[in-house]
PDB file of C-alpha atoms and ligand atoms in Angstrom:
ATOM      1  CA  MET A 150      15.183  13.694  11.914  1.00 40.00           C
ATOM      2  CA  PRO A 151      18.677  13.550  10.281  1.00 42.00           C
ATOM      3  CA  PHE A 152      17.737  10.899   7.503  1.00 47.00           C
ATOM      4  CA  ILE A 153      20.301  10.293   4.465  1.00 47.00           C
ATOM      5  CA  GLU A 154      18.597  11.219   1.261  1.00 56.00           C
ATOM      6  CA  HIS A 155      20.135   8.377  -0.165  1.00 66.00           C
ATOM      7  CA  ILE A 156      17.683   8.781  -3.297  1.00 76.00           C
ATOM      8  CA  SER A 157      18.373  11.979  -5.608  1.00 83.00           C
ATOM      9  CA  TYR A 158      15.829  13.409  -7.862  1.00 82.00           C
ATOM     10  CA  SER A 159      17.574  11.781 -10.819  1.00 89.00           C
ATOM     11  CA  ASP A 160      17.563   8.159  -9.060  1.00 90.00           C
ATOM     12  CA  LEU A 161      13.750   8.790  -8.428  1.00 91.00           C
ATOM     13  CA  GLU A 162      13.267   9.772 -11.920  1.00 93.00           C
ATOM     14  CA  ARG A 163      15.051   6.646 -13.254  1.00 94.00           C
ATOM     15  CA  LEU A 164      13.363   4.278 -10.802  1.00 95.00           C
ATOM     16  CA  ALA A 165       9.791   5.915 -12.101  1.00 96.00           C
ATOM     17  CA  LEU A 166      10.710   6.013 -15.870  1.00 96.00           C
ATOM     18  CA  GLN A 167      12.751   2.838 -16.154  1.00 96.00           C
ATOM     19  CA  ARG A 168      10.866   0.657 -13.625  1.00 96.00           C
ATOM     20  CA  LEU A 169       7.478   1.733 -12.337  1.00 97.00           C
ATOM     21  CA  VAL A 170       5.887   3.231 -15.458  1.00 97.00           C
ATOM     22  CA  PRO A 171       6.711   0.390 -17.910  1.00 97.00           C
ATOM     23  CA  ALA A 172       5.753  -2.348 -15.447  1.00 97.00           C
ATOM     24  CA  LEU A 173       2.430  -0.643 -14.350  1.00 97.00           C
ATOM     25  CA  LEU A 174       1.660  -0.067 -18.084  1.00 97.00           C
ATOM     26  CA  SER A 175       2.379  -3.613 -19.259  1.00 96.00           C
ATOM     27  CA  HIS A 176       1.696  -5.874 -16.068  1.00 96.00           C
ATOM     28  CA  GLY A 177      -0.472  -3.399 -13.746  1.00 97.00           C
ATOM     29  CA  PHE A 178       1.875  -3.876 -10.915  1.00 98.00           C
ATOM     30  CA  CYS A 179       5.591  -3.302  -9.877  1.00 97.00           C
ATOM     31  CA  TYR A 180       7.793  -3.560  -6.744  1.00 98.00           C
ATOM     32  CA  VAL A 181      10.856  -1.933  -5.650  1.00 96.00           C
ATOM     33  CA  ASP A 182      13.235  -3.215  -3.332  1.00 97.00           C
ATOM     34  CA  GLY A 183      15.643  -1.203  -1.097  1.00 95.00           C
ATOM     35  CA  LEU A 184      13.684   2.014  -1.198  1.00 96.00           C
ATOM     36  CA  LEU A 185      14.810   3.820   1.760  1.00 95.00           C
ATOM     37  CA  GLY A 186      17.886   1.786   2.800  1.00 94.00           C
ATOM     38  CA  GLU A 187      18.405   0.173   6.244  1.00 96.00           C
ATOM     39  CA  LEU A 188      18.884   3.302   8.314  1.00 95.00           C
ATOM     40  CA  ALA A 189      15.497   5.306   7.178  1.00 96.00           C
ATOM     41  CA  GLY A 190      13.588   1.834   6.651  1.00 97.00           C
ATOM     42  CA  SER A 191      14.489   0.866  10.236  1.00 97.00           C
ATOM     43  CA  ALA A 192      13.327   4.334  11.410  1.00 97.00           C
ATOM     44  CA  VAL A 193      10.011   3.874   9.741  1.00 98.00           C
ATOM     45  CA  LEU A 194       9.755   0.203  11.461  1.00 98.00           C
ATOM     46  CA  ASP A 195      10.546   1.853  14.917  1.00 98.00           C
ATOM     47  CA  GLN A 196       7.660   4.339  14.574  1.00 98.00           C
ATOM     48  CA  VAL A 197       5.170   1.718  13.474  1.00 98.00           C
ATOM     49  CA  VAL A 198       6.094  -0.644  16.195  1.00 98.00           C
ATOM     50  CA  GLU A 199       5.704   2.311  18.790  1.00 97.00           C
ATOM     51  CA  MET A 200       2.170   2.913  17.296  1.00 97.00           C
ATOM     52  CA  HIS A 201       1.453  -0.739  17.647  1.00 97.00           C
ATOM     53  CA  ASN A 202       2.834  -1.034  21.148  1.00 97.00           C
ATOM     54  CA  SER A 203       1.218   2.144  22.358  1.00 97.00           C
ATOM     55  CA  GLY A 204      -2.151   0.841  21.353  1.00 96.00           C
ATOM     56  CA  GLN A 205      -2.905   3.272  18.481  1.00 96.00           C
ATOM     57  CA  LEU A 206      -3.890   0.446  15.849  1.00 96.00           C
ATOM     58  CA  GLN A 207      -7.396  -0.592  16.062  1.00 94.00           C
ATOM     59  CA  ASP A 208      -9.493  -3.449  13.839  1.00 91.00           C
ATOM     60  CA  GLY A 209      -9.592  -2.529  10.037  1.00 84.00           C
ATOM     61  CA  ARG A 210     -13.188  -1.874   8.898  1.00 80.00           C
ATOM     62  CA  LEU A 211     -15.221  -3.558   6.411  1.00 81.00           C
ATOM     63  CA  ALA A 212     -17.495  -1.661   3.825  1.00 74.00           C
ATOM     64  CA  GLY A 213     -20.267  -3.966   4.783  1.00 73.00           C
ATOM     65  CA  SER A 214     -21.093  -6.738   6.739  1.00 70.00           C
ATOM     66  CA  ILE A 215     -22.216 -10.379   6.181  1.00 71.00           C
ATOM     67  CA  PRO A 216     -24.774 -11.742   8.390  1.00 72.00           C
ATOM     68  CA  GLY A 217     -22.827 -14.724  10.519  1.00 73.00           C
ATOM     69  CA  VAL A 218     -19.430 -14.088   9.048  1.00 74.00           C
ATOM     70  CA  SER A 219     -16.827 -12.495  11.551  1.00 78.00           C
ATOM     71  CA  ARG A 220     -14.846  -9.500  10.727  1.00 76.00           C
ATOM     72  CA  ARG A 221     -11.699 -11.279  11.484  1.00 78.00           C
ATOM     73  CA  SER A 222     -12.390 -14.089   9.209  1.00 80.00           C
ATOM     74  CA  ILE A 223     -12.468 -11.540   6.219  1.00 87.00           C
ATOM     75  CA  ARG A 224      -9.860  -9.078   7.411  1.00 86.00           C
ATOM     76  CA  GLY A 225      -7.699  -9.402  10.589  1.00 88.00           C
ATOM     77  CA  ASP A 226      -5.444  -6.621  10.509  1.00 93.00           C
ATOM     78  CA  LYS A 227      -5.227  -3.694  13.039  1.00 95.00           C
ATOM     79  CA  ILE A 228      -4.498  -0.222  11.359  1.00 96.00           C
ATOM     80  CA  ALA A 229      -4.265   3.481  12.077  1.00 97.00           C
ATOM     81  CA  TRP A 230      -4.551   6.345   9.659  1.00 97.00           C
ATOM     82  CA  VAL A 231      -1.883   8.927   9.620  1.00 97.00           C
ATOM     83  CA  SER A 232      -0.972  12.095   7.876  1.00 97.00           C
ATOM     84  CA  GLY A 233       2.685  11.984   8.766  1.00 96.00           C
ATOM     85  CA  SER A 234       2.317  15.401  10.489  1.00 96.00           C
ATOM     86  CA  GLU A 235       1.625  13.885  13.724  1.00 96.00           C
ATOM     87  CA  ARG A 236       4.405  13.639  16.430  1.00 94.00           C
ATOM     88  CA  GLY A 237       6.594  10.666  16.312  1.00 94.00           C
ATOM     89  CA  CYS A 238       5.651  10.012  12.463  1.00 96.00           C
ATOM     90  CA  GLU A 239       8.728  12.011  11.139  1.00 96.00           C
ATOM     91  CA  ALA A 240      10.042   8.744   9.420  1.00 97.00           C
ATOM     92  CA  ILE A 241       6.742   7.785   8.118  1.00 98.00           C
ATOM     93  CA  SER A 242       6.358  11.555   6.693  1.00 97.00           C
ATOM     94  CA  PHE A 243       9.949  11.070   5.124  1.00 96.00           C
ATOM     95  CA  LEU A 244       8.726   8.105   3.298  1.00 97.00           C
ATOM     96  CA  LEU A 245       5.268   9.482   2.343  1.00 97.00           C
ATOM     97  CA  ASN A 246       7.307  12.268   0.821  1.00 96.00           C
ATOM     98  CA  LEU A 247       9.360   9.887  -1.163  1.00 95.00           C
ATOM     99  CA  ILE A 248       6.546   7.937  -2.469  1.00 97.00           C
ATOM    100  CA  ASP A 249       4.529  11.445  -3.398  1.00 96.00           C
ATOM    101  CA  ARG A 250       7.710  12.403  -5.266  1.00 94.00           C
ATOM    102  CA  LEU A 251       8.031   9.064  -7.069  1.00 95.00           C
ATOM    103  CA  ILE A 252       4.215   8.971  -8.062  1.00 96.00           C
ATOM    104  CA  SER A 253       4.437  12.612  -9.486  1.00 95.00           C
ATOM    105  CA  VAL A 254       7.062  11.567 -11.920  1.00 94.00           C
ATOM    106  CA  CYS A 255       5.034   8.719 -12.870  1.00 95.00           C
ATOM    107  CA  ALA A 256       1.776  10.436 -13.126  1.00 94.00           C
ATOM    108  CA  SER A 257       1.582  12.053 -16.365  1.00 92.00           C
ATOM    109  CA  ARG A 258       2.991   8.977 -18.039  1.00 94.00           C
ATOM    110  CA  LEU A 259       0.510   6.524 -16.684  1.00 94.00           C
ATOM    111  CA  GLY A 260      -2.393   7.598 -19.279  1.00 91.00           C
ATOM    112  CA  ASP A 261      -4.892  10.372 -19.098  1.00 90.00           C
ATOM    113  CA  LYS A 262      -5.931  10.464 -15.260  1.00 92.00           C
ATOM    114  CA  ALA A 263      -5.068  13.484 -13.374  1.00 93.00           C
ATOM    115  CA  ILE A 264      -3.258  11.971 -10.105  1.00 94.00           C
ATOM    116  CA  GLN A 265      -2.670  14.997  -7.938  1.00 91.00           C
ATOM    117  CA  GLU A 266      -3.714  13.678  -4.469  1.00 95.00           C
ATOM    118  CA  ARG A 267      -3.814  10.801  -2.130  1.00 97.00           C
ATOM    119  CA  SER A 268      -5.243   9.204   0.933  1.00 97.00           C
ATOM    120  CA  LYS A 269      -3.800   9.561   4.253  1.00 98.00           C
ATOM    121  CA  ALA A 270      -1.465   6.533   5.027  1.00 98.00           C
ATOM    122  CA  MET A 271      -2.853   3.515   6.740  1.00 98.00           C
ATOM    123  CA  VAL A 272      -0.330   1.783   8.914  1.00 98.00           C
ATOM    124  CA  ALA A 273      -1.418  -1.837   9.331  1.00 97.00           C
ATOM    125  CA  CYS A 274      -0.445  -4.720  11.463  1.00 97.00           C
ATOM    126  CA  TYR A 275      -1.435  -8.408  11.053  1.00 97.00           C
ATOM    127  CA  PRO A 276      -0.763  -9.672  14.694  1.00 96.00           C
ATOM    128  CA  GLY A 277       0.271 -13.050  13.653  1.00 97.00           C
ATOM    129  CA  ASN A 278      -2.380 -15.073  14.706  1.00 95.00           C
ATOM    130  CA  GLY A 279      -3.055 -16.559  11.325  1.00 96.00           C
ATOM    131  CA  ALA A 280      -5.077 -13.587  10.344  1.00 94.00           C
ATOM    132  CA  GLY A 281      -5.090 -12.300   6.670  1.00 96.00           C
ATOM    133  CA  TYR A 282      -7.616 -10.510   4.092  1.00 96.00           C
ATOM    134  CA  VAL A 283      -9.443 -12.430   1.923  1.00 95.00           C
ATOM    135  CA  LYS A 284      -9.601 -11.838  -1.922  1.00 96.00           C
ATOM    136  CA  HIS A 285     -10.717  -8.363  -2.559  1.00 96.00           C
ATOM    137  CA  VAL A 286     -10.399  -5.452  -4.876  1.00 97.00           C
ATOM    138  CA  ASP A 287      -9.403  -2.005  -3.216  1.00 97.00           C
ATOM    139  CA  ASN A 288     -11.586   0.002  -5.676  1.00 97.00           C
ATOM    140  CA  PRO A 289     -14.261  -1.987  -7.228  1.00 96.00           C
ATOM    141  CA  ASN A 290     -16.831   0.683  -7.705  1.00 95.00           C
ATOM    142  CA  HIS A 291     -15.320   3.827  -8.916  1.00 96.00           C
ATOM    143  CA  ASP A 292     -14.489   5.462  -5.617  1.00 96.00           C
ATOM    144  CA  GLY A 293     -11.674   7.329  -7.168  1.00 97.00           C
ATOM    145  CA  ARG A 294      -8.585   5.165  -5.953  1.00 97.00           C
ATOM    146  CA  HIS A 295      -6.231   4.604  -8.660  1.00 97.00           C
ATOM    147  CA  LEU A 296      -3.042   3.636  -7.351  1.00 98.00           C
ATOM    148  CA  THR A 297      -2.227   1.441  -4.475  1.00 98.00           C
ATOM    149  CA  CYS A 298       1.290   1.531  -2.965  1.00 98.00           C
ATOM    150  CA  ILE A 299       2.140  -0.491  -0.206  1.00 98.00           C
ATOM    151  CA  TYR A 300       5.358  -0.392   1.587  1.00 98.00           C
ATOM    152  CA  TYR A 301       6.417  -3.365   3.758  1.00 98.00           C
ATOM    153  CA  LEU A 302       8.574  -3.342   6.797  1.00 98.00           C
ATOM    154  CA  ASN A 303       9.291  -6.874   7.823  1.00 98.00           C
ATOM    155  CA  LYS A 304      12.800  -7.811   8.383  1.00 98.00           C
ATOM    156  CA  ASP A 305      13.858 -11.551   8.031  1.00 97.00           C
ATOM    157  CA  TRP A 306      10.313 -12.491   6.866  1.00 98.00           C
ATOM    158  CA  ASN A 307      10.205 -16.343   5.566  1.00 98.00           C
ATOM    159  CA  PRO A 308       6.990 -17.010   3.747  1.00 98.00           C
ATOM    160  CA  LYS A 309       7.265 -20.511   4.323  1.00 98.00           C
ATOM    161  CA  GLU A 310       7.215 -19.910   8.022  1.00 98.00           C
ATOM    162  CA  HIS A 311       5.334 -16.750   8.488  1.00 98.00           C
ATOM    163  CA  GLY A 312       2.793 -16.876   5.592  1.00 98.00           C
ATOM    164  CA  GLY A 313       1.430 -13.340   5.070  1.00 98.00           C
ATOM    165  CA  VAL A 314       2.252 -13.268   1.201  1.00 98.00           C
ATOM    166  CA  LEU A 315       0.153 -10.970  -0.807  1.00 98.00           C
ATOM    167  CA  ARG A 316      -1.239 -12.915  -3.822  1.00 98.00           C
ATOM    168  CA  ILE A 317      -2.298 -10.908  -6.794  1.00 98.00           C
ATOM    169  CA  PHE A 318      -4.914 -12.438  -9.197  1.00 98.00           C
ATOM    170  CA  PRO A 319      -4.335 -10.269 -12.512  1.00 97.00           C
ATOM    171  CA  GLU A 320      -7.649  -9.683 -14.111  1.00 96.00           C
ATOM    172  CA  SER A 321      -8.016 -12.130 -17.008  1.00 92.00           C
ATOM    173  CA  LYS A 322      -4.385 -13.552 -16.693  1.00 95.00           C
ATOM    174  CA  PRO A 323      -3.848 -17.388 -16.334  1.00 96.00           C
ATOM    175  CA  TYR A 324      -1.424 -16.874 -13.291  1.00 96.00           C
ATOM    176  CA  VAL A 325      -1.109 -15.316 -10.060  1.00 98.00           C
ATOM    177  CA  VAL A 326       1.666 -13.258  -8.638  1.00 98.00           C
ATOM    178  CA  ASP A 327       2.944 -13.723  -4.976  1.00 98.00           C
ATOM    179  CA  ILE A 328       4.606 -10.804  -3.295  1.00 98.00           C
ATOM    180  CA  LYS A 329       6.431 -11.487  -0.053  1.00 98.00           C
ATOM    181  CA  PRO A 330       6.124  -8.574   2.184  1.00 98.00           C
ATOM    182  CA  LEU A 331       9.765  -8.022   2.596  1.00 98.00           C
ATOM    183  CA  PHE A 332      11.404  -4.995   4.743  1.00 98.00           C
ATOM    184  CA  ASP A 333      11.908  -1.789   2.713  1.00 98.00           C
ATOM    185  CA  ARG A 334       9.975  -3.001  -0.535  1.00 98.00           C
ATOM    186  CA  LEU A 335       7.469  -0.865  -2.120  1.00 98.00           C
ATOM    187  CA  LEU A 336       4.734  -2.319  -4.016  1.00 98.00           C
ATOM    188  CA  VAL A 337       2.429  -0.137  -6.574  1.00 98.00           C
ATOM    189  CA  PHE A 338      -0.428  -1.509  -8.348  1.00 98.00           C
ATOM    190  CA  TRP A 339      -3.817  -0.471 -10.096  1.00 98.00           C
ATOM    191  CA  SER A 340      -6.419  -0.249  -7.308  1.00 98.00           C
ATOM    192  CA  ASP A 341      -9.194  -1.086  -9.565  1.00 97.00           C
ATOM    193  CA  ARG A 342     -10.754  -4.645 -10.612  1.00 97.00           C
ATOM    194  CA  ARG A 343      -7.426  -5.327 -12.705  1.00 98.00           C
ATOM    195  CA  ASN A 344      -5.826  -6.490  -9.364  1.00 98.00           C
ATOM    196  CA  PRO A 345      -7.762  -8.573  -7.173  1.00 98.00           C
ATOM    197  CA  HIS A 346      -5.687  -9.628  -4.142  1.00 98.00           C
ATOM    198  CA  GLU A 347      -5.556 -11.460  -0.877  1.00 98.00           C
ATOM    199  CA  VAL A 348      -3.220 -11.404   2.024  1.00 98.00           C
ATOM    200  CA  GLN A 349      -2.703 -15.097   3.255  1.00 98.00           C
ATOM    201  CA  PRO A 350      -2.733 -15.988   6.961  1.00 97.00           C
ATOM    202  CA  SER A 351       0.185 -14.433   8.629  1.00 98.00           C
ATOM    203  CA  TYR A 352       1.988 -16.261  11.382  1.00 98.00           C
ATOM    204  CA  ALA A 353       4.305 -13.514  12.606  1.00 98.00           C
ATOM    205  CA  THR A 354       3.678  -9.875  13.274  1.00 98.00           C
ATOM    206  CA  ARG A 355       3.417  -8.121   9.738  1.00 98.00           C
ATOM    207  CA  TYR A 356       3.734  -4.561   9.139  1.00 98.00           C
ATOM    208  CA  ALA A 357       3.058  -2.554   6.216  1.00 98.00           C
ATOM    209  CA  ILE A 358       2.049   1.103   5.368  1.00 98.00           C
ATOM    210  CA  THR A 359      -0.328   1.631   2.361  1.00 98.00           C
ATOM    211  CA  VAL A 360      -1.512   5.141   0.488  1.00 98.00           C
ATOM    212  CA  TRP A 361      -3.944   5.487  -2.176  1.00 98.00           C
ATOM    213  CA  TYR A 362      -3.243   7.990  -5.281  1.00 98.00           C
ATOM    214  CA  PHE A 363      -6.619   9.251  -6.515  1.00 97.00           C
ATOM    215  CA  ASP A 364      -7.786   9.632 -10.210  1.00 96.00           C
ATOM    216  CA  SER A 365      -9.020  13.522  -9.552  1.00 95.00           C
ATOM    217  CA  GLU A 366     -11.979  13.058 -11.648  1.00 96.00           C
ATOM    218  CA  GLU A 367     -13.222   9.727 -10.394  1.00 96.00           C
ATOM    219  CA  ARG A 368     -12.777  11.116  -6.811  1.00 96.00           C
ATOM    220  CA  ALA A 369     -14.738  14.394  -7.442  1.00 95.00           C
ATOM    221  CA  GLN A 370     -17.728  12.326  -8.923  1.00 95.00           C
ATOM    222  CA  ALA A 371     -17.600   9.529  -6.039  1.00 95.00           C
ATOM    223  CA  LYS A 372     -17.668  12.576  -3.592  1.00 93.00           C
ATOM    224  CA  LYS A 373     -20.695  13.994  -5.488  1.00 92.00           C
ATOM    225  CA  ARG A 374     -22.491  10.660  -5.346  1.00 89.00           C
ATOM    226  CA  PHE A 375     -21.875  10.061  -1.740  1.00 82.00           C
ATOM    227  CA  ARG A 376     -23.008  13.777  -0.921  1.00 83.00           C
ATOM    228  CA  ALA A 377     -26.118  12.807  -2.748  1.00 83.00           C
ATOM    229  CA  LEU A 378     -26.848   9.809  -0.651  1.00 73.00           C
ATOM    230  CA  THR A 379     -26.573  11.996   2.603  1.00 67.00           C
TER     231      THR A 379
HETATM  232  C1  LIG B 667      -5.560  -3.956   1.953  1.00 95.94           C
HETATM  233  O1  LIG B 667      -5.317  -3.498   3.026  1.00 95.94           O
HETATM  234  O2  LIG B 667      -6.553  -3.771   1.175  1.00 95.94           O
HETATM  235  C2  LIG B 667      -4.701  -5.020   1.703  1.00 95.94           C
HETATM  236  O3  LIG B 667      -4.895  -5.854   0.719  1.00 95.94           O
HETATM  237  C3  LIG B 667      -3.403  -5.385   2.492  1.00 95.94           C
HETATM  238  C4  LIG B 667      -2.314  -5.610   1.556  1.00 95.94           C
HETATM  239  C5  LIG B 667      -0.871  -6.231   2.115  1.00 95.94           C
HETATM  240  O4  LIG B 667      -0.615  -5.679   3.189  1.00 95.94           O
HETATM  241  O5  LIG B 667       0.045  -6.863   1.685  1.00 95.94           O
END
């Protein structure tokens, strides 16, 4: 697909070194607007909409269940996991490649963790029926996830009308941070207990793509623990 590579390596390096790294180190999160531009961002959106319309998204799963509490009241998204190499995911693959390049510039500057691999991409849709995702931590128990990167795809999003704001509750801070899920916005934050967050009820179809980058050491330990249990 003929995307225009509107971000050069030096742009990426500048974004990583001047914005992402300092913000992550001082605040624990950072967002960047206009990551891909209108053309490539719209191509990603089209592919996600097509996945949704063709029934490829399934109810998001919970790590456990609470008797008497419905899944939807905790987490109301529909998701699919993609590597990017699937047919019809070329634009998503382009996005993932760009995020990989960005994070690889940041990786050695974010402390002593080796960040060398990531999860597949989770394509998510909150269908607009008032569902959200209650306050949670992505990696509360050392499963290896170190950085959460969320790319939002929602044009003309009006939080007053559509809700769907991501609220971060930075650990030990007296404030919260509200992130609107705006088209072509990339949000990056630490996946561990430093950043509890919630998706507020969403009243319009809300799309996002999330990837998690692993701390290699923690991930290897987590896999060992998991194997010991099975
Ligand atoms: C999650 O999937 O764990 C989320 O918290 C979703 C965040 C978002 O879509 O803004």
